[in-house]
Amino acid sequence: MSNTDRASLAARLQAHILEHIPLARAMELRVARYDGAELELGAPLAPNINDKGCAFGGSMASLMTLAGWGLLELALRAHDIECDIYVGDSQLRYLEPLWGELRAIARFAQADALDTFLKTLSARGKARIKVLCAVAGGERDAATLEAAFVAKMR
Amino acid sequence: MSNTDRASLAARLQAHILEHIPLARAMELRVARYDGAELELGAPLAPNINDKGCAFGGSMASLMTLAGWGLLELALRAHDIECDIYVGDSQLRYLEPLWGELRAIARFAQADALDTFLKTLSARGKARIKVLCAVAGGERDAATLEAAFVAKMR
C-alpha cells in the first residue's frame, strides 16, 4: 500500500470518527499520522483539560482507545475487510500530568500478530488482537494503554 | 453528615466538574446520587454514542473515572480536607454494548479503607485508595473499572 493510499485511509478514518462519535468532535480529535504500523491521533489541550489545568484522564483514555480501535480499523480497511470492532479488557496507566497537546500513538503489541489475527478472522468470523498505546509526555509517557480489541465480521 | 449536607456536596461537585472539565460538559454529565458510600453519575446516550449506535467506550471510561474521582473528592470534602486527587492505574472491562443512558456507580473497594487512607494522608500528606466502578447494563454490568486514586495535600 502506497503512502498516498495510507493518507487517504487516515483522512477517511478521521471523517468517520468526527461524524459518528460526538465526544471525538468535542475533543477536537484529528488523525495525525498513519504509516501502516503506527497510528497517531492528536487533540489540543483546551477541550481536554481538567480542573488542575492538565489533560483530563478520561480524554487520554478516550484518545488511546480510539487510536487502538482506529489502528485495527485501518488494518482491516487496507485488506478490504468490513468488521465491527469492539474494545475489550484495557489496562491504563497514568504516569505523569500532561500540560500540553495530547498525542496518542498506537501499535500492535506483537509485530506479526496481524497475520494470525486475519487468519482467525477469516476462519471463525471473529478474532482478537492486543494493542499498545501511549500518550507522549515530557520526558516519558504521560499515560499508556494495553487493550484487547475484538473484530466481528458483519 | 445529613442527607441534605450530602445532596449539597453532590450539587457542588457537579457544578465544579461542569465548570472545569469541558469534556464532562460535552458528555452532559450529572451527579445523580450520593449516599456517603456510593456516588452515581449519569449521562444521556446521545452525546456519548459511537459509530455502532451504542455507548462509546471512552465515554464509559471517562464517566467511571470521574465517578471514582468524585467519590474520593466528596469523602475528603466531608472531612474538610483539601487535596489534589489523581487517577492511577486502572483496569477497565467492557462486558456488553450499552444502548441507553449511562449510569456509573462508584464505591471504595474495601468498606473500611477510607479510615486507613485518611490516617495515611494525615501522616504523610499523600495516600492511595482503590475504587470499584460499574456502568449499569441490561442484565449485567456494561463495563467495570478498578482504579487506584492518589490524593496529595495542597
Short mmCIF file of C-alpha atoms in Angstrom, two decimals:
data_model
loop_
_atom_site.label_atom_id
_atom_site.label_comp_id
_atom_site.label_asym_id
_atom_site.label_seq_id
_atom_site.Cartn_x
_atom_site.Cartn_y
_atom_site.Cartn_z
CA MET A 1 0.00 0.00 0.00
CA SER A 2 1.39 3.43 -1.01
CA ASN A 3 1.82 6.39 1.32
CA THR A 4 -0.93 8.18 -0.61
CA ASP A 5 -3.35 5.28 -0.04
CA ARG A 6 -2.49 5.29 3.66
CA ALA A 7 -3.03 9.06 3.91
CA SER A 8 -6.39 8.64 2.17
CA LEU A 9 -7.44 5.86 4.58
CA ALA A 10 -6.37 8.03 7.54
CA ALA A 11 -8.35 11.01 6.24
CA ARG A 12 -11.46 8.84 5.82
CA LEU A 13 -10.99 7.45 9.33
CA GLN A 14 -10.89 10.98 10.79
CA ALA A 15 -14.04 11.95 8.88
CA HIS A 16 -15.81 8.77 10.07
CA ILE A 17 -14.85 9.31 13.73
CA LEU A 18 -15.81 13.00 13.72
CA GLU A 19 -19.14 12.26 12.02
CA HIS A 20 -20.23 9.37 14.24
CA ILE A 21 -18.64 9.95 17.66
CA PRO A 22 -19.76 13.27 19.17
CA LEU A 23 -17.24 13.04 22.02
CA ALA A 24 -14.39 12.88 19.48
CA ARG A 25 -15.75 16.12 17.97
CA ALA A 26 -15.82 17.69 21.44
CA MET A 27 -12.20 16.58 21.94
CA GLU A 28 -11.25 18.13 18.55
CA LEU A 29 -9.58 14.85 17.62
CA ARG A 30 -7.52 14.57 14.47
CA VAL A 31 -5.69 11.70 12.78
CA ALA A 32 -2.09 12.93 12.75
CA ARG A 33 -0.16 10.08 11.12
CA TYR A 34 -0.55 6.53 9.83
CA ASP A 35 2.40 4.59 8.44
CA GLY A 36 0.86 1.10 8.37
CA ALA A 37 2.49 0.09 11.67
CA GLU A 38 1.54 3.02 13.92
CA LEU A 39 -1.46 5.33 14.13
CA GLU A 40 -1.10 8.70 15.86
CA LEU A 41 -4.12 10.71 17.00
CA GLY A 42 -3.89 14.25 18.32
CA ALA A 43 -6.09 16.65 20.26
CA PRO A 44 -5.45 20.14 21.68
CA LEU A 45 -5.30 20.60 25.45
CA ALA A 46 -8.07 23.23 25.85
CA PRO A 47 -11.12 21.00 25.20
CA ASN A 48 -9.43 18.15 27.11
CA ILE A 49 -8.34 19.97 30.24
CA ASN A 50 -9.24 19.05 33.83
CA ASP A 51 -9.76 21.13 36.96
CA LYS A 52 -5.99 21.09 37.68
CA GLY A 53 -5.16 22.57 34.27
CA CYS A 54 -3.60 19.41 32.83
CA ALA A 55 -5.03 16.75 30.50
CA PHE A 56 -8.19 15.04 31.75
CA GLY A 57 -7.63 11.29 32.34
CA GLY A 58 -10.87 10.48 30.51
CA SER A 59 -9.64 12.35 27.44
CA MET A 60 -6.35 10.43 27.44
CA ALA A 61 -8.26 7.14 27.91
CA SER A 62 -10.64 8.05 25.06
CA LEU A 63 -7.87 9.13 22.70
CA MET A 64 -5.81 5.98 23.34
CA THR A 65 -8.88 3.75 22.94
CA LEU A 66 -9.73 5.44 19.64
CA ALA A 67 -6.11 5.13 18.49
CA GLY A 68 -6.17 1.38 19.16
CA TRP A 69 -9.57 0.96 17.56
CA GLY A 70 -8.52 3.08 14.57
CA LEU A 71 -5.27 1.15 14.08
CA LEU A 72 -7.24 -2.10 13.72
CA GLU A 73 -9.94 -0.42 11.60
CA LEU A 74 -7.27 0.84 9.16
CA ALA A 75 -5.51 -2.55 9.01
CA LEU A 76 -8.85 -4.18 8.11
CA ARG A 77 -9.79 -1.49 5.56
CA ALA A 78 -6.37 -1.94 3.95
CA HIS A 79 -7.38 -5.60 3.44
CA ASP A 80 -10.90 -4.64 2.29
CA ILE A 81 -12.47 -6.40 5.29
CA GLU A 82 -15.65 -4.99 6.84
CA CYS A 83 -15.92 -5.64 10.57
CA ASP A 84 -17.37 -4.23 13.73
CA ILE A 85 -14.54 -3.62 16.18
CA TYR A 86 -15.06 -3.51 19.93
CA VAL A 87 -12.63 -2.58 22.68
CA GLY A 88 -12.14 -5.30 25.32
CA ASP A 89 -10.19 -5.50 28.57
CA SER A 90 -7.92 -2.49 28.98
CA GLN A 91 -5.10 -1.68 31.39
CA LEU A 92 -4.47 2.04 31.76
CA ARG A 93 -1.52 3.65 33.46
CA TYR A 94 -1.40 7.36 34.23
CA LEU A 95 2.27 8.14 34.68
CA GLU A 96 2.61 11.92 34.82
CA PRO A 97 0.45 15.01 34.31
CA LEU A 98 0.37 16.32 30.73
CA TRP A 99 0.32 20.12 30.33
CA GLY A 100 0.19 20.35 26.54
CA GLU A 101 -1.30 18.85 23.41
CA LEU A 102 -2.43 15.21 23.54
CA ARG A 103 -0.67 12.80 21.13
CA ALA A 104 -1.64 9.13 21.31
CA ILE A 105 0.38 6.57 19.33
CA ALA A 106 -0.95 3.01 18.89
CA ARG A 107 0.72 -0.14 17.54
CA PHE A 108 0.01 -3.85 17.74
CA ALA A 109 1.60 -5.49 20.79
CA GLN A 110 3.33 -8.07 18.56
CA ALA A 111 4.64 -7.14 15.14
CA ASP A 112 3.46 -10.38 13.49
CA ALA A 113 0.12 -10.61 15.33
CA LEU A 114 -1.93 -9.16 12.46
CA ASP A 115 -1.32 -12.18 10.18
CA THR A 116 -2.61 -14.63 12.80
CA PHE A 117 -5.50 -12.28 13.57
CA LEU A 118 -6.54 -12.11 9.89
CA LYS A 119 -6.36 -15.91 9.53
CA THR A 120 -8.51 -16.43 12.65
CA LEU A 121 -10.97 -13.77 11.47
CA SER A 122 -11.28 -15.45 8.09
CA ALA A 123 -11.74 -18.92 9.64
CA ARG A 124 -14.06 -18.03 12.53
CA GLY A 125 -15.62 -14.68 11.62
CA LYS A 126 -14.24 -13.26 14.87
CA ALA A 127 -10.76 -12.56 16.22
CA ARG A 128 -8.93 -10.70 18.97
CA ILE A 129 -5.71 -8.69 18.97
CA LYS A 130 -3.68 -6.75 21.54
CA VAL A 131 -2.76 -3.11 21.08
CA LEU A 132 -0.30 -0.92 22.95
CA CYS A 133 -0.85 2.81 23.06
CA ALA A 134 0.89 5.72 24.75
CA VAL A 135 0.23 9.40 25.22
CA ALA A 136 3.53 11.25 24.80
CA GLY A 137 4.57 13.31 27.84
CA GLY A 138 7.58 15.47 28.64
CA GLU A 139 10.44 13.04 29.23
CA ARG A 140 8.43 9.85 29.42
CA ASP A 141 4.90 8.73 28.52
CA ALA A 142 2.10 10.60 30.28
CA ALA A 143 -0.20 7.56 30.05
CA THR A 144 -0.24 4.10 28.50
CA LEU A 145 -2.92 1.64 27.44
CA GLU A 146 -2.75 -2.10 26.85
CA ALA A 147 -6.04 -3.22 25.34
CA ALA A 148 -7.60 -6.17 23.57
CA PHE A 149 -9.77 -5.43 20.53
CA VAL A 150 -12.29 -7.86 19.08
CA ALA A 151 -13.40 -7.75 15.43
CA LYS A 152 -16.54 -9.48 14.19
CA MET A 153 -17.35 -9.92 10.52
CA ARG A 154 -20.56 -8.12 9.55
CA MET B 1 -23.49 14.06 57.88
CA SER B 2 -27.14 14.64 56.97
CA ASN B 3 -28.77 13.73 53.66
CA THR B 4 -29.18 17.47 52.97
CA ASP B 5 -25.45 18.06 53.51
CA ARG B 6 -24.65 15.16 51.16
CA ALA B 7 -27.00 16.49 48.49
CA SER B 8 -25.38 19.92 48.80
CA LEU B 9 -21.87 18.40 48.42
CA ALA B 10 -23.06 16.44 45.37
CA ALA B 11 -24.57 19.55 43.77
CA ARG B 12 -21.31 21.47 44.32
CA LEU B 13 -19.34 18.57 42.83
CA GLN B 14 -21.49 18.63 39.68
CA ALA B 15 -21.05 22.39 39.33
CA HIS B 16 -17.28 22.05 39.81
CA ILE B 17 -16.95 19.26 37.22
CA LEU B 18 -19.11 21.04 34.64
CA GLU B 19 -17.25 24.33 35.15
CA HIS B 20 -13.70 22.94 34.95
CA ILE B 21 -13.84 19.84 32.71
CA PRO B 22 -15.12 20.70 29.21
CA LEU B 23 -15.40 17.03 28.22
CA ALA B 24 -17.82 16.43 31.11
CA ARG B 25 -19.96 19.29 29.74
CA ALA B 26 -19.87 17.68 26.30
CA MET B 27 -20.96 14.38 27.90
CA GLU B 28 -23.85 16.22 29.68
CA LEU B 29 -22.70 14.62 32.92
CA ARG B 30 -24.81 14.93 36.06
CA VAL B 31 -24.33 13.79 39.64
CA ALA B 32 -27.33 11.51 40.18
CA ARG B 33 -26.89 10.25 43.76
CA TYR B 34 -24.50 10.32 46.70
CA ASP B 35 -25.27 8.42 49.89
CA GLY B 36 -21.85 8.59 51.56
CA ALA B 37 -20.86 5.09 50.39
CA GLU B 38 -21.72 5.27 46.68
CA LEU B 39 -21.60 8.00 44.07
CA GLU B 40 -23.68 7.66 40.91
CA LEU B 41 -23.03 9.77 37.82
CA GLY B 42 -25.31 9.80 34.80
CA ALA B 43 -25.13 10.92 31.19
CA PRO B 44 -27.56 10.59 28.26
CA LEU B 45 -26.66 8.30 25.36
CA ALA B 46 -26.88 10.84 22.50
CA PRO B 47 -23.70 12.86 23.25
CA ASN B 48 -21.89 9.64 24.23
CA ILE B 49 -22.77 7.42 21.28
CA ASN B 50 -20.32 5.65 18.98
CA ASP B 51 -20.46 4.71 15.30
CA LYS B 52 -22.35 1.49 16.14
CA GLY B 53 -25.13 3.38 17.95
CA CYS B 54 -24.19 2.20 21.45
CA ALA B 55 -22.23 3.91 24.23
CA PHE B 56 -18.69 4.97 23.26
CA GLY B 57 -16.06 3.14 25.34
CA GLY B 58 -14.23 6.40 26.02
CA SER B 59 -17.41 7.92 27.47
CA MET B 60 -17.88 4.94 29.79
CA ALA B 61 -14.19 5.13 30.80
CA SER B 62 -14.48 8.88 31.43
CA LEU B 63 -17.71 8.59 33.42
CA MET B 64 -16.34 5.77 35.60
CA THR B 65 -13.08 7.64 36.18
CA LEU B 66 -14.99 10.77 37.19
CA ALA B 67 -17.25 8.71 39.46
CA GLY B 68 -14.23 7.26 41.27
CA TRP B 69 -12.51 10.64 41.47
CA GLY B 70 -15.74 12.30 42.65
CA LEU B 71 -16.34 9.65 45.32
CA LEU B 72 -12.94 10.39 46.87
CA GLU B 73 -13.36 14.17 46.40
CA LEU B 74 -16.68 14.05 48.30
CA ALA B 75 -15.26 11.87 51.09
CA LEU B 76 -12.44 14.42 51.56
CA ARG B 77 -14.77 17.44 51.38
CA ALA B 78 -16.99 15.76 54.01
CA HIS B 79 -13.87 15.76 56.24
CA ASP B 80 -12.95 19.35 55.25
CA ILE B 81 -9.70 18.16 53.67
CA GLU B 82 -8.34 19.98 50.59
CA CYS B 83 -6.42 17.72 48.25
CA ASP B 84 -5.49 17.24 44.63
CA ILE B 85 -6.73 13.83 43.53
CA TYR B 86 -5.19 11.96 40.61
CA VAL B 87 -6.31 8.74 38.95
CA GLY B 88 -3.68 5.99 38.91
CA ASP B 89 -3.52 2.51 37.38
CA SER B 90 -6.91 1.45 36.05
CA GLN B 91 -8.27 -1.87 34.83
CA LEU B 92 -11.25 -1.49 32.51
CA ARG B 93 -13.56 -4.27 31.34
CA TYR B 94 -16.09 -3.75 28.58
CA LEU B 95 -18.64 -6.52 29.06
CA GLU B 96 -21.56 -5.76 26.77
CA PRO B 97 -22.77 -2.95 24.50
CA LEU B 98 -24.94 -0.35 26.20
CA TRP B 99 -27.85 1.01 24.16
CA GLY B 100 -29.29 3.50 26.65
CA GLU B 101 -28.41 6.10 29.28
CA LEU B 102 -25.03 5.80 31.01
CA ARG B 103 -25.11 5.30 34.80
CA ALA B 104 -21.78 4.84 36.58
CA ILE B 105 -21.76 3.83 40.27
CA ALA B 106 -18.53 4.05 42.29
CA ARG B 107 -17.64 2.73 45.75
CA PHE B 108 -14.41 2.08 47.64
CA ALA B 109 -13.07 -1.43 47.03
CA GLN B 110 -12.94 -2.08 50.79
CA ALA B 111 -15.57 -0.68 53.13
CA ASP B 112 -13.08 0.29 55.86
CA ALA B 113 -10.33 1.55 53.53
CA LEU B 114 -11.24 5.23 53.96
CA ASP B 115 -10.16 5.31 57.64
CA THR B 116 -6.70 3.93 56.79
CA PHE B 117 -6.50 6.28 53.81
CA LEU B 118 -7.30 9.35 55.97
CA LYS B 119 -4.72 8.35 58.59
CA THR B 120 -2.03 7.87 55.95
CA LEU B 121 -2.97 11.17 54.30
CA SER B 122 -2.74 13.00 57.63
CA ALA B 123 0.63 11.38 58.50
CA ARG B 124 2.34 11.59 55.09
CA GLY B 125 0.44 14.25 53.12
CA LYS B 126 -0.26 11.66 50.43
CA ALA B 127 -2.32 8.46 50.28
CA ARG B 128 -3.76 5.95 47.81
CA ILE B 129 -7.12 4.17 47.73
CA LYS B 130 -8.81 1.65 45.44
CA VAL B 131 -12.19 2.29 43.85
CA LEU B 132 -14.59 -0.04 42.04
CA CYS B 133 -16.97 1.37 39.50
CA ALA B 134 -19.52 -0.12 37.13
CA VAL B 135 -21.70 1.16 34.31
CA ALA B 136 -25.11 -0.50 34.62
CA GLY B 137 -26.18 -2.53 31.59
CA GLY B 138 -29.21 -4.62 30.76
CA GLU B 139 -28.88 -7.80 32.83
CA ARG B 140 -25.29 -7.33 33.92
CA ASP B 141 -22.74 -4.52 34.01
CA ALA B 142 -21.88 -2.97 30.63
CA ALA B 143 -18.41 -2.01 31.85
CA THR B 144 -16.36 -2.03 35.05
CA LEU B 145 -13.38 -0.11 36.37
CA GLU B 146 -10.93 -0.94 39.16
CA ALA B 147 -8.75 2.08 39.75
CA ALA B 148 -6.28 3.48 42.25
CA PHE B 149 -6.62 7.15 43.19
CA VAL B 150 -3.90 9.19 44.84
CA ALA B 151 -4.61 12.25 46.97
CA LYS B 152 -1.96 14.86 47.81
CA MET B 153 -2.44 17.59 50.40
CA ARG B 154 -2.25 21.06 48.87
#
